[in-house]
mmCIF file of C-alpha atoms in Angstrom:
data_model
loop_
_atom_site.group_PDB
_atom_site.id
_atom_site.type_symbol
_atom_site.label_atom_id
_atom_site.label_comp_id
_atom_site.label_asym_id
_atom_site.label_seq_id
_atom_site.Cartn_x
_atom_site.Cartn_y
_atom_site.Cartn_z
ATOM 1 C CA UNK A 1387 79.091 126.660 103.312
ATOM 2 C CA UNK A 1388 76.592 124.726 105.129
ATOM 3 C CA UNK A 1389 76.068 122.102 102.536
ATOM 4 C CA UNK A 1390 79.866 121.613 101.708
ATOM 5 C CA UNK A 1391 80.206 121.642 105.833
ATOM 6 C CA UNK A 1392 77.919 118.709 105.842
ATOM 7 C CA UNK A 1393 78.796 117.002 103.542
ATOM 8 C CA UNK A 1394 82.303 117.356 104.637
ATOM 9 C CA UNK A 1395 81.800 116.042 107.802
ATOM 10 C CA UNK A 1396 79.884 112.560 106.364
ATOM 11 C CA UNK A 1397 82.723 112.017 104.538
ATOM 12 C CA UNK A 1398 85.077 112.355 107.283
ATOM 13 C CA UNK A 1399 82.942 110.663 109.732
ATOM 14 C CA UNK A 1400 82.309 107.583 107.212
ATOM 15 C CA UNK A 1401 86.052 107.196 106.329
ATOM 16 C CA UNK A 1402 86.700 107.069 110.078
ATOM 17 C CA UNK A 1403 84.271 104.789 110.854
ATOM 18 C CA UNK A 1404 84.688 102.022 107.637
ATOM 19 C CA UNK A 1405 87.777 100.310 109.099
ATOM 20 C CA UNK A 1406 85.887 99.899 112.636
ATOM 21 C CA UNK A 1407 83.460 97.610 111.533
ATOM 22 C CA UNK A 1408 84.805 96.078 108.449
ATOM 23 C CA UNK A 1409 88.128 94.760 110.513
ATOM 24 C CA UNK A 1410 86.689 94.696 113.980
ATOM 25 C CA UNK A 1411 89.136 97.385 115.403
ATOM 26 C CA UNK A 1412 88.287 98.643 119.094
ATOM 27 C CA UNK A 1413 87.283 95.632 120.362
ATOM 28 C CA UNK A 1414 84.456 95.615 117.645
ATOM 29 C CA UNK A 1415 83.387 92.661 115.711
ATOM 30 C CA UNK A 1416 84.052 92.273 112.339
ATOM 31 C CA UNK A 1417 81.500 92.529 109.994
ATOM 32 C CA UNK A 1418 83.169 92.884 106.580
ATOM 33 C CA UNK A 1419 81.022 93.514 103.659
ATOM 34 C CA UNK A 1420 78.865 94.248 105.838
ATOM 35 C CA UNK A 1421 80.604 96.741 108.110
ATOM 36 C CA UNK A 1422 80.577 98.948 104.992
ATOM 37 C CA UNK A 1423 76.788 99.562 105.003
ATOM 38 C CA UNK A 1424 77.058 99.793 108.756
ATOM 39 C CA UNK A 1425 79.673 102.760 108.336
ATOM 40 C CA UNK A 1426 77.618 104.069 105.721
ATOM 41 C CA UNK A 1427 74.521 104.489 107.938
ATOM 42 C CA UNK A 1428 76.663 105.746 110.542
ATOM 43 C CA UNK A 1429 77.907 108.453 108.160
ATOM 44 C CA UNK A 1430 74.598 109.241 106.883
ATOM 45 C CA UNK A 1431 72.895 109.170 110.286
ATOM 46 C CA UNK A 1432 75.796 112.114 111.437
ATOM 47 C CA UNK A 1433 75.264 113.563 108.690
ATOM 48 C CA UNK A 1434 71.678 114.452 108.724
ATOM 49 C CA UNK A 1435 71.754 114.835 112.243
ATOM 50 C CA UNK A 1436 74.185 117.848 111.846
ATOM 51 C CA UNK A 1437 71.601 119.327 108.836
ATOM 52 C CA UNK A 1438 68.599 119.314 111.406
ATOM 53 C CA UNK A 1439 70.772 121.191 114.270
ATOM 54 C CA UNK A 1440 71.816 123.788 111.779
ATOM 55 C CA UNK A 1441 68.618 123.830 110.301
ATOM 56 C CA UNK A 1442 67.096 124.440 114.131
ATOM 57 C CA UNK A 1443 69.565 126.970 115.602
ATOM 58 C CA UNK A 1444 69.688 129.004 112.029
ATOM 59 C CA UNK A 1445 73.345 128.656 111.927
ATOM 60 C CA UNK A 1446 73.189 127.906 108.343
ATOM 61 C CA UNK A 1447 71.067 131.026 107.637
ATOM 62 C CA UNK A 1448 68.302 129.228 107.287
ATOM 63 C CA UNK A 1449 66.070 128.485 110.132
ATOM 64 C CA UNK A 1450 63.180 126.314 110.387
ATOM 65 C CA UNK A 1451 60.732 126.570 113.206
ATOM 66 C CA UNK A 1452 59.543 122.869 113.583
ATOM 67 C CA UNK A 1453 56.712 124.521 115.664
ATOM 68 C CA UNK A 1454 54.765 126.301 112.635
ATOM 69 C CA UNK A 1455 52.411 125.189 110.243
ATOM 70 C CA UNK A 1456 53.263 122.330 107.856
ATOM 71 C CA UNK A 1457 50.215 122.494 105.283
ATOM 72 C CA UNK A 1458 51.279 121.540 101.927
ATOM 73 C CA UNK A 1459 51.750 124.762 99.936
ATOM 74 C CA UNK A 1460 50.493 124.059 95.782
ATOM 75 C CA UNK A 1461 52.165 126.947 94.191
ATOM 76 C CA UNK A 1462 55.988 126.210 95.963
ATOM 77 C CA UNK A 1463 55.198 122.487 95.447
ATOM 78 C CA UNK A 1464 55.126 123.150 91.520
ATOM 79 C CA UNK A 1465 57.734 125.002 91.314
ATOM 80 C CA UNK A 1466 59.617 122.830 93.446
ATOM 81 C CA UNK A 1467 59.009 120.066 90.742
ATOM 82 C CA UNK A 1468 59.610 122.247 87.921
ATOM 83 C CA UNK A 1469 63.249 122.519 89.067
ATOM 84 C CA UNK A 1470 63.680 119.298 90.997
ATOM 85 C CA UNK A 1471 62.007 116.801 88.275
ATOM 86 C CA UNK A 1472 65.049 117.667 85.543
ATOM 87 C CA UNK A 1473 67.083 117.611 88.136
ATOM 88 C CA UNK A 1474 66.158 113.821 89.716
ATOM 89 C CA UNK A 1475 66.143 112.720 85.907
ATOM 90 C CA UNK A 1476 69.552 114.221 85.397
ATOM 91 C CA UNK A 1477 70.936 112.200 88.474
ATOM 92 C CA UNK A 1478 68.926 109.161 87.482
ATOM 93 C CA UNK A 1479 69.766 108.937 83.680
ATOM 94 C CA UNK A 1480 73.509 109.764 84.545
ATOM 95 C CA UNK A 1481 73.306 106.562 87.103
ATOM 96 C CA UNK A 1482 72.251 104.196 84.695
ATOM 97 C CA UNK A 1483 74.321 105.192 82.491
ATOM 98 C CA UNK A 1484 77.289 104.642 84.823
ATOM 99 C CA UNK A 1485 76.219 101.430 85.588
ATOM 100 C CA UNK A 1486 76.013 100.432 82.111
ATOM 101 C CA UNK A 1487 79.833 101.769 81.619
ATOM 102 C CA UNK A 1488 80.559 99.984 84.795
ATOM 103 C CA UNK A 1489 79.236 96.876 83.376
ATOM 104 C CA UNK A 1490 81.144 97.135 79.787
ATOM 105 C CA UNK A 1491 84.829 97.075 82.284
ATOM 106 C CA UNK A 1492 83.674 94.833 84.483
ATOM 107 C CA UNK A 1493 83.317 92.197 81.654
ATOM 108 C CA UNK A 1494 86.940 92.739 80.502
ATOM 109 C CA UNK A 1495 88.327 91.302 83.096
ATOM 110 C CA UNK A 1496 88.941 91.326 86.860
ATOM 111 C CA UNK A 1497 92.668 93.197 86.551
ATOM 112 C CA UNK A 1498 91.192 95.497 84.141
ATOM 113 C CA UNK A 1499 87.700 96.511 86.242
ATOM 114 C CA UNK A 1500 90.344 96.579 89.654
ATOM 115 C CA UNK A 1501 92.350 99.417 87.518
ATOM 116 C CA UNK A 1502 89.321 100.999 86.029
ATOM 117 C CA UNK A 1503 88.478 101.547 90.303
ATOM 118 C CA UNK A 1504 91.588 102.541 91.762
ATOM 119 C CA UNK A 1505 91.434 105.580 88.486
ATOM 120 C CA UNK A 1506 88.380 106.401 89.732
ATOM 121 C CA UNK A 1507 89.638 107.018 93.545
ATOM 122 C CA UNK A 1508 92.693 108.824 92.342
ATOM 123 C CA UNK A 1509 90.817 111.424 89.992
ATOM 124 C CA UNK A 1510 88.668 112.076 92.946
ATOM 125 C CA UNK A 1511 90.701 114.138 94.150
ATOM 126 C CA UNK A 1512 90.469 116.302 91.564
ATOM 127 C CA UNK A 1513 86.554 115.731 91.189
ATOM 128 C CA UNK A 1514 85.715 116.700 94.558
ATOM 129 C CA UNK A 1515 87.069 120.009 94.626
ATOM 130 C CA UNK A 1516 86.328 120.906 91.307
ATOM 131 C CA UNK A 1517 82.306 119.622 92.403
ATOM 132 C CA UNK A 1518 82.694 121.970 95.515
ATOM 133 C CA UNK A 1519 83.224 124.784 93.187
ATOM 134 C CA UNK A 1520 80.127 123.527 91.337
ATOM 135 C CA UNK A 1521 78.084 123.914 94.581
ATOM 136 C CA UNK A 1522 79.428 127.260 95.013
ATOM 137 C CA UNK A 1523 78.444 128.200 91.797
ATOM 138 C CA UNK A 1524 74.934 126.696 92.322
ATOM 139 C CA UNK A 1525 74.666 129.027 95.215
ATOM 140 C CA UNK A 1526 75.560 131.997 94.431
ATOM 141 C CA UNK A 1527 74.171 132.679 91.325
ATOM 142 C CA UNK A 1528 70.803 131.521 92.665
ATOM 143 C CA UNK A 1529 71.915 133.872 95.495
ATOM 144 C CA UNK A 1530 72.983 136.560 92.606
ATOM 145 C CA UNK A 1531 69.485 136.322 91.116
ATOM 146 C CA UNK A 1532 67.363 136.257 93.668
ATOM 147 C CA UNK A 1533 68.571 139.250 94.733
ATOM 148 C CA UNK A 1534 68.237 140.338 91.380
ATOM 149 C CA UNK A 1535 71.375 141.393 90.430
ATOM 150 C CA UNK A 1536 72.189 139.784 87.417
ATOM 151 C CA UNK A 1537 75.908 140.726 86.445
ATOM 152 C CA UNK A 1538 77.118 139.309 89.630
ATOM 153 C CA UNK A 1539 75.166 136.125 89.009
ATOM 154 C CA UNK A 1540 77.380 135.797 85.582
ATOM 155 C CA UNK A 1541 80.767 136.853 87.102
ATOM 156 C CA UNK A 1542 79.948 134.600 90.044
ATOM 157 C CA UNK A 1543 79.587 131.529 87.520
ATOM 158 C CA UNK A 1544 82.593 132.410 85.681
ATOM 159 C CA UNK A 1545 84.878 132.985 88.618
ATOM 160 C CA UNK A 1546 83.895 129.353 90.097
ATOM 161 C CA UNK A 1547 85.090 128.289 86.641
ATOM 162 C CA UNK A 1548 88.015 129.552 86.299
ATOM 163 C CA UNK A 1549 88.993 128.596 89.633
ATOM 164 C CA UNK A 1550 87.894 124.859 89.110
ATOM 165 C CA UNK A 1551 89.697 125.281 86.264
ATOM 166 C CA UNK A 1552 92.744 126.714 88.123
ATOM 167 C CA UNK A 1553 92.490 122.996 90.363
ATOM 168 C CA UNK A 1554 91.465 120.603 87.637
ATOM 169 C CA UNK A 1555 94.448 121.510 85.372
ATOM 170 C CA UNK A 1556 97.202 121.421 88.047
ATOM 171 C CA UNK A 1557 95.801 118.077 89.574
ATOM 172 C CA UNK A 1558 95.559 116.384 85.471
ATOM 173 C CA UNK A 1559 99.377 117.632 85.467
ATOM 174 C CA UNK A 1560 100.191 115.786 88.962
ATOM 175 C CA UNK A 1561 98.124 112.835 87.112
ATOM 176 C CA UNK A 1562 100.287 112.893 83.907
ATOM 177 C CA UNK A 1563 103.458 113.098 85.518
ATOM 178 C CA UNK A 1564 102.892 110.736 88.810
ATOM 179 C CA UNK A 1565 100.494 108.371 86.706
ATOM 180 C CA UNK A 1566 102.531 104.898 87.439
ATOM 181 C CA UNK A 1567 103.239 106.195 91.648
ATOM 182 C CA UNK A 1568 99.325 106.750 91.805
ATOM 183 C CA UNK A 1569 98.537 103.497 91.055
ATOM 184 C CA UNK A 1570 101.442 101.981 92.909
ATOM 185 C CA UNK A 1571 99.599 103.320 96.054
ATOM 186 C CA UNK A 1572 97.042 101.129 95.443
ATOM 187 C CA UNK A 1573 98.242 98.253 94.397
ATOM 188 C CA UNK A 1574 101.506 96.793 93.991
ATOM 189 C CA UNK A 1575 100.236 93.993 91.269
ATOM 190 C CA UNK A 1576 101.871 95.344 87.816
ATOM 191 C CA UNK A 1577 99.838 93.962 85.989
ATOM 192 C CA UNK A 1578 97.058 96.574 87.345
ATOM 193 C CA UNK A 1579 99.872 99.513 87.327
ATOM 194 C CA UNK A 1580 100.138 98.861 83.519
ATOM 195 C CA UNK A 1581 96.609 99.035 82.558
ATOM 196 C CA UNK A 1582 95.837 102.056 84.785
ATOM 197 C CA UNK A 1583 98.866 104.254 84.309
ATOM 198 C CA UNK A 1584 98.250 104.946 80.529
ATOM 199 C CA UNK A 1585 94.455 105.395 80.911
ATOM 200 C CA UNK A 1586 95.158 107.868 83.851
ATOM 201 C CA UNK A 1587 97.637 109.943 81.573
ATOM 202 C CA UNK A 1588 94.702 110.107 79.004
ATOM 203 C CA UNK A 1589 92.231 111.098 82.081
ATOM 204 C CA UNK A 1590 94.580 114.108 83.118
ATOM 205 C CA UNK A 1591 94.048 115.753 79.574
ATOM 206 C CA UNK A 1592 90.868 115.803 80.313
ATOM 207 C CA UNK A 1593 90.480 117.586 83.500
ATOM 208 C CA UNK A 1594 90.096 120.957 82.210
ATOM 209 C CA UNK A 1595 87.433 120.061 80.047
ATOM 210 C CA UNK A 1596 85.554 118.738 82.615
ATOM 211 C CA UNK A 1597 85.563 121.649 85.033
ATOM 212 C CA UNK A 1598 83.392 123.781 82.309
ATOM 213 C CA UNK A 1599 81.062 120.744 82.279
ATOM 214 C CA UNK A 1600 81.069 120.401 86.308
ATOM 215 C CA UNK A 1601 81.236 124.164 87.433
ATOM 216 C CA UNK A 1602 79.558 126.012 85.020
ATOM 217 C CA UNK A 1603 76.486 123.167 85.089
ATOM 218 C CA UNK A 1604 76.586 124.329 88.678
ATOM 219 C CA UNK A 1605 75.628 127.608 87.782
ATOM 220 C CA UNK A 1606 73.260 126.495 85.353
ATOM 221 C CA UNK A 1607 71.167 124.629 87.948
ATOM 222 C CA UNK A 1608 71.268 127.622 90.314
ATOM 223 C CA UNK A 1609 69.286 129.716 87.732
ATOM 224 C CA UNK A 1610 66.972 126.890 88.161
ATOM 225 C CA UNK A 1611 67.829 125.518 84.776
ATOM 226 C CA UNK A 1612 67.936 122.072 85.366
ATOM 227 C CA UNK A 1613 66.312 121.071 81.918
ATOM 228 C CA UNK A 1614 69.330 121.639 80.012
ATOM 229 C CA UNK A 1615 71.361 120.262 82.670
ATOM 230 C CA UNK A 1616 69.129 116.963 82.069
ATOM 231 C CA UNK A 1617 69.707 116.974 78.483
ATOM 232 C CA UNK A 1618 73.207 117.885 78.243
ATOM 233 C CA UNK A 1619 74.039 114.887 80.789
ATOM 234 C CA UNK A 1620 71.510 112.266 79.595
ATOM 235 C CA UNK A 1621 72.771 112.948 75.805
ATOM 236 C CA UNK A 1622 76.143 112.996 76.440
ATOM 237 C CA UNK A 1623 76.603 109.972 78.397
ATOM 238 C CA UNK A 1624 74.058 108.259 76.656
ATOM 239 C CA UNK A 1625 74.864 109.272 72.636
ATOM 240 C CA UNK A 1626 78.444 110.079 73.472
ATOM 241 C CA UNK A 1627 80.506 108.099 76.040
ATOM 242 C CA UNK A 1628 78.397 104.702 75.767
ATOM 243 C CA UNK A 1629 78.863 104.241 72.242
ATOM 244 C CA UNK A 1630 82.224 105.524 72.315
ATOM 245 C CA UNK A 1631 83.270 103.633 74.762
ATOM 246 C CA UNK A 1632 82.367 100.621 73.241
ATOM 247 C CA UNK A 1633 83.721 101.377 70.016
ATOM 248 C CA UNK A 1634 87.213 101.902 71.248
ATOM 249 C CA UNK A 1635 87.061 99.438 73.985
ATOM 250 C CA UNK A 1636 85.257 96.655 72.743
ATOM 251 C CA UNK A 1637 84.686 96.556 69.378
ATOM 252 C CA UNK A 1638 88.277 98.012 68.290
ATOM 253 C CA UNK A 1639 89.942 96.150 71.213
ATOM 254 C CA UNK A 1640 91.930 98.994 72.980
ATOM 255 C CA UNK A 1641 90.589 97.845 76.361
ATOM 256 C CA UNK A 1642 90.515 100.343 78.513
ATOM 257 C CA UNK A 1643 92.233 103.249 77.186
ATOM 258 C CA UNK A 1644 89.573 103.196 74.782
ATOM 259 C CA UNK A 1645 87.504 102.955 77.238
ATOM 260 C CA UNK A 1646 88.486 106.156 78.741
ATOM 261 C CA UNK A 1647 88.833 107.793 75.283
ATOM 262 C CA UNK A 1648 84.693 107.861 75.000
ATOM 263 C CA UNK A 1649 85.209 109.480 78.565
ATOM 264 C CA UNK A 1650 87.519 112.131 77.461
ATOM 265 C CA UNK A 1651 85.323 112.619 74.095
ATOM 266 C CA UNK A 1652 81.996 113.019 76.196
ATOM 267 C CA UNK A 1653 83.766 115.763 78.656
ATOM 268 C CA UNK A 1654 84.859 118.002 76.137
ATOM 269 C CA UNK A 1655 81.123 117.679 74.054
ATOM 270 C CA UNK A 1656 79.787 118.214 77.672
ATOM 271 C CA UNK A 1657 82.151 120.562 78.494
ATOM 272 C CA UNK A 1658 81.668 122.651 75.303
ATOM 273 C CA UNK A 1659 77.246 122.236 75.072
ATOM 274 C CA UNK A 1660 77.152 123.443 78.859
ATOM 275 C CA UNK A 1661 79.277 126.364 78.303
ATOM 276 C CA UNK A 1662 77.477 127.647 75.199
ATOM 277 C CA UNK A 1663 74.338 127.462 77.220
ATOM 278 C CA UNK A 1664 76.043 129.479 79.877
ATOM 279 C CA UNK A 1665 76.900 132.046 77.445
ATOM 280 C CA UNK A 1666 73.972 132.380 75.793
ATOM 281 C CA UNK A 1667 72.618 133.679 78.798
ATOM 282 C CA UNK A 1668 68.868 132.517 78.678
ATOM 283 C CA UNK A 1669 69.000 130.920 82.137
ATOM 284 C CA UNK A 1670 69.146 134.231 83.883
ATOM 285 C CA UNK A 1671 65.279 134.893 82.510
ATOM 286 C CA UNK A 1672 63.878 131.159 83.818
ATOM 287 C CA UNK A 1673 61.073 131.360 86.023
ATOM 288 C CA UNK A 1674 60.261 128.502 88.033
#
């Protein structure tokens, strides 16, 4: 609770805070551009000043006494890295990655890189949640093991699933069904609503394939397996979606649908390689 609490309240505080300096509302300037890094230092400056209160008064359950010693310590240093290296890779593989499939819309065309965005902000509402669940996984199966009771560390992965699951499904339905009214929130150019809708249908059959790949990963990392994590995400994006992606896209002309069939492809492989490591139940014997 205290990590989704803060990061919760960035969120909130950097959505209320983008149109201030962007447009100039209150009496502010405007920046525009540049009002969005402004907000976004705002946001992040709330948000880590929230972490060190909780961190100080031990309303998170953890309590650090900024008054003890602060000598490096070699043997939680290493195993600090052991888990955190994977896990940095992970995050920095998937980025450039991203970029790269960033890169292959943006040169397709203004209209289609403008639908390929507003998609993104519409499935977030599905991804968030469904990453919340992740974190809750994450936490209580570390929680599960350290304590060292193993069953509830499995169940505790599984339930997360199953209710990401529960979410992800119902909001690719709303997607499916609502596809062309999404995107008219957005933008009313048709042009944009007729590239997006379709590609957003074929994102909705996805979603339940990606909440094994974003939950269940979750509980992978809280075992402190963050190796697999690293491969599983680096390979998939990198051997699966990329290519993909550019086969259907570019090469075979579908534009962006194919575009987003490499994405739907590389959940379910993801999906599927994450959830046979979960099963195979190895992670609950890792030692950092």
């Amino acid at each position: 609770f205290f990590f989704n609490d803060t990061a919760t309240t960035e969120i909130y505080t950097l959505s209320l805070h983008d149109a201030l300096p962007i447009f100039g509302k209150l009496g502010l300037p405007a920046f525009g551009v540049n009002g969005a890094a402004i907000a976004s230092l705002i946001a992040q400056g709330v948000g880590s000043a929230i972490v060190l209160y909780m961190l100080s008064t031990g309303r998170s359950n953890v309590k650090i006494d900024w008054r003890s010693s602060w000598r490096f310590d070699p043997g939680i240093i290493r195993r600090l890295l052991n888990i955190g290296m994977p896990a940095a890779g992970e995050q920095v593989f998937m980025r450039l990655g991203m970029a790269t499939y960033s890169a292959m819309v943006i040169n397709m065309g203004t209209l289609i890189y403008a639908a390929q965005n507003i998609i993104f902000t519409i499935i977030g509402f599905s991804f968030m949640p469904g990453f919340a669940f992740g974190v809750a996984a994450t936490t209580l199966v570390g929680q599960s093991l350290g304590a060292k009771n193993t069953p509830r560390a499995e169940e505790s992965g599984y339930e997360a699933t199953r209710l990401g699951l529960i979410w992800m499904s119902l909001m690719g339905v709303g997607f499916y069904v609502f596809a062309d009214q999404l995107m008219a929130v957005f933008t009313a150019d048709p042009r944009v609503i007729a590239y997006g809708a379709p590609a957003l249908r074929l994102v909705a059959w996805a979603q339940p394939l990606q909440a094994f790949g974003m939950v269940l990963a979750g509980g992978l990392r809280g075992a402190g397996d963050t190796r697999w994590t690293m491969l599983i995400t680096t390979g998939s994006i990198w051997a699966v979606r990329l290519p993909l992606s550019y086969l259907f896209g570019v090469t075979l002309g579908m534009g962006l649908i194919g575009i987003w069939i490499g994405n739907a492809i590389d959940s379910g492989v993801r999906g599927l390689a994450v959830t046979w490591r979960y099963t195979s139940g190895r992670w609950k014997t890792i030692r950092a």
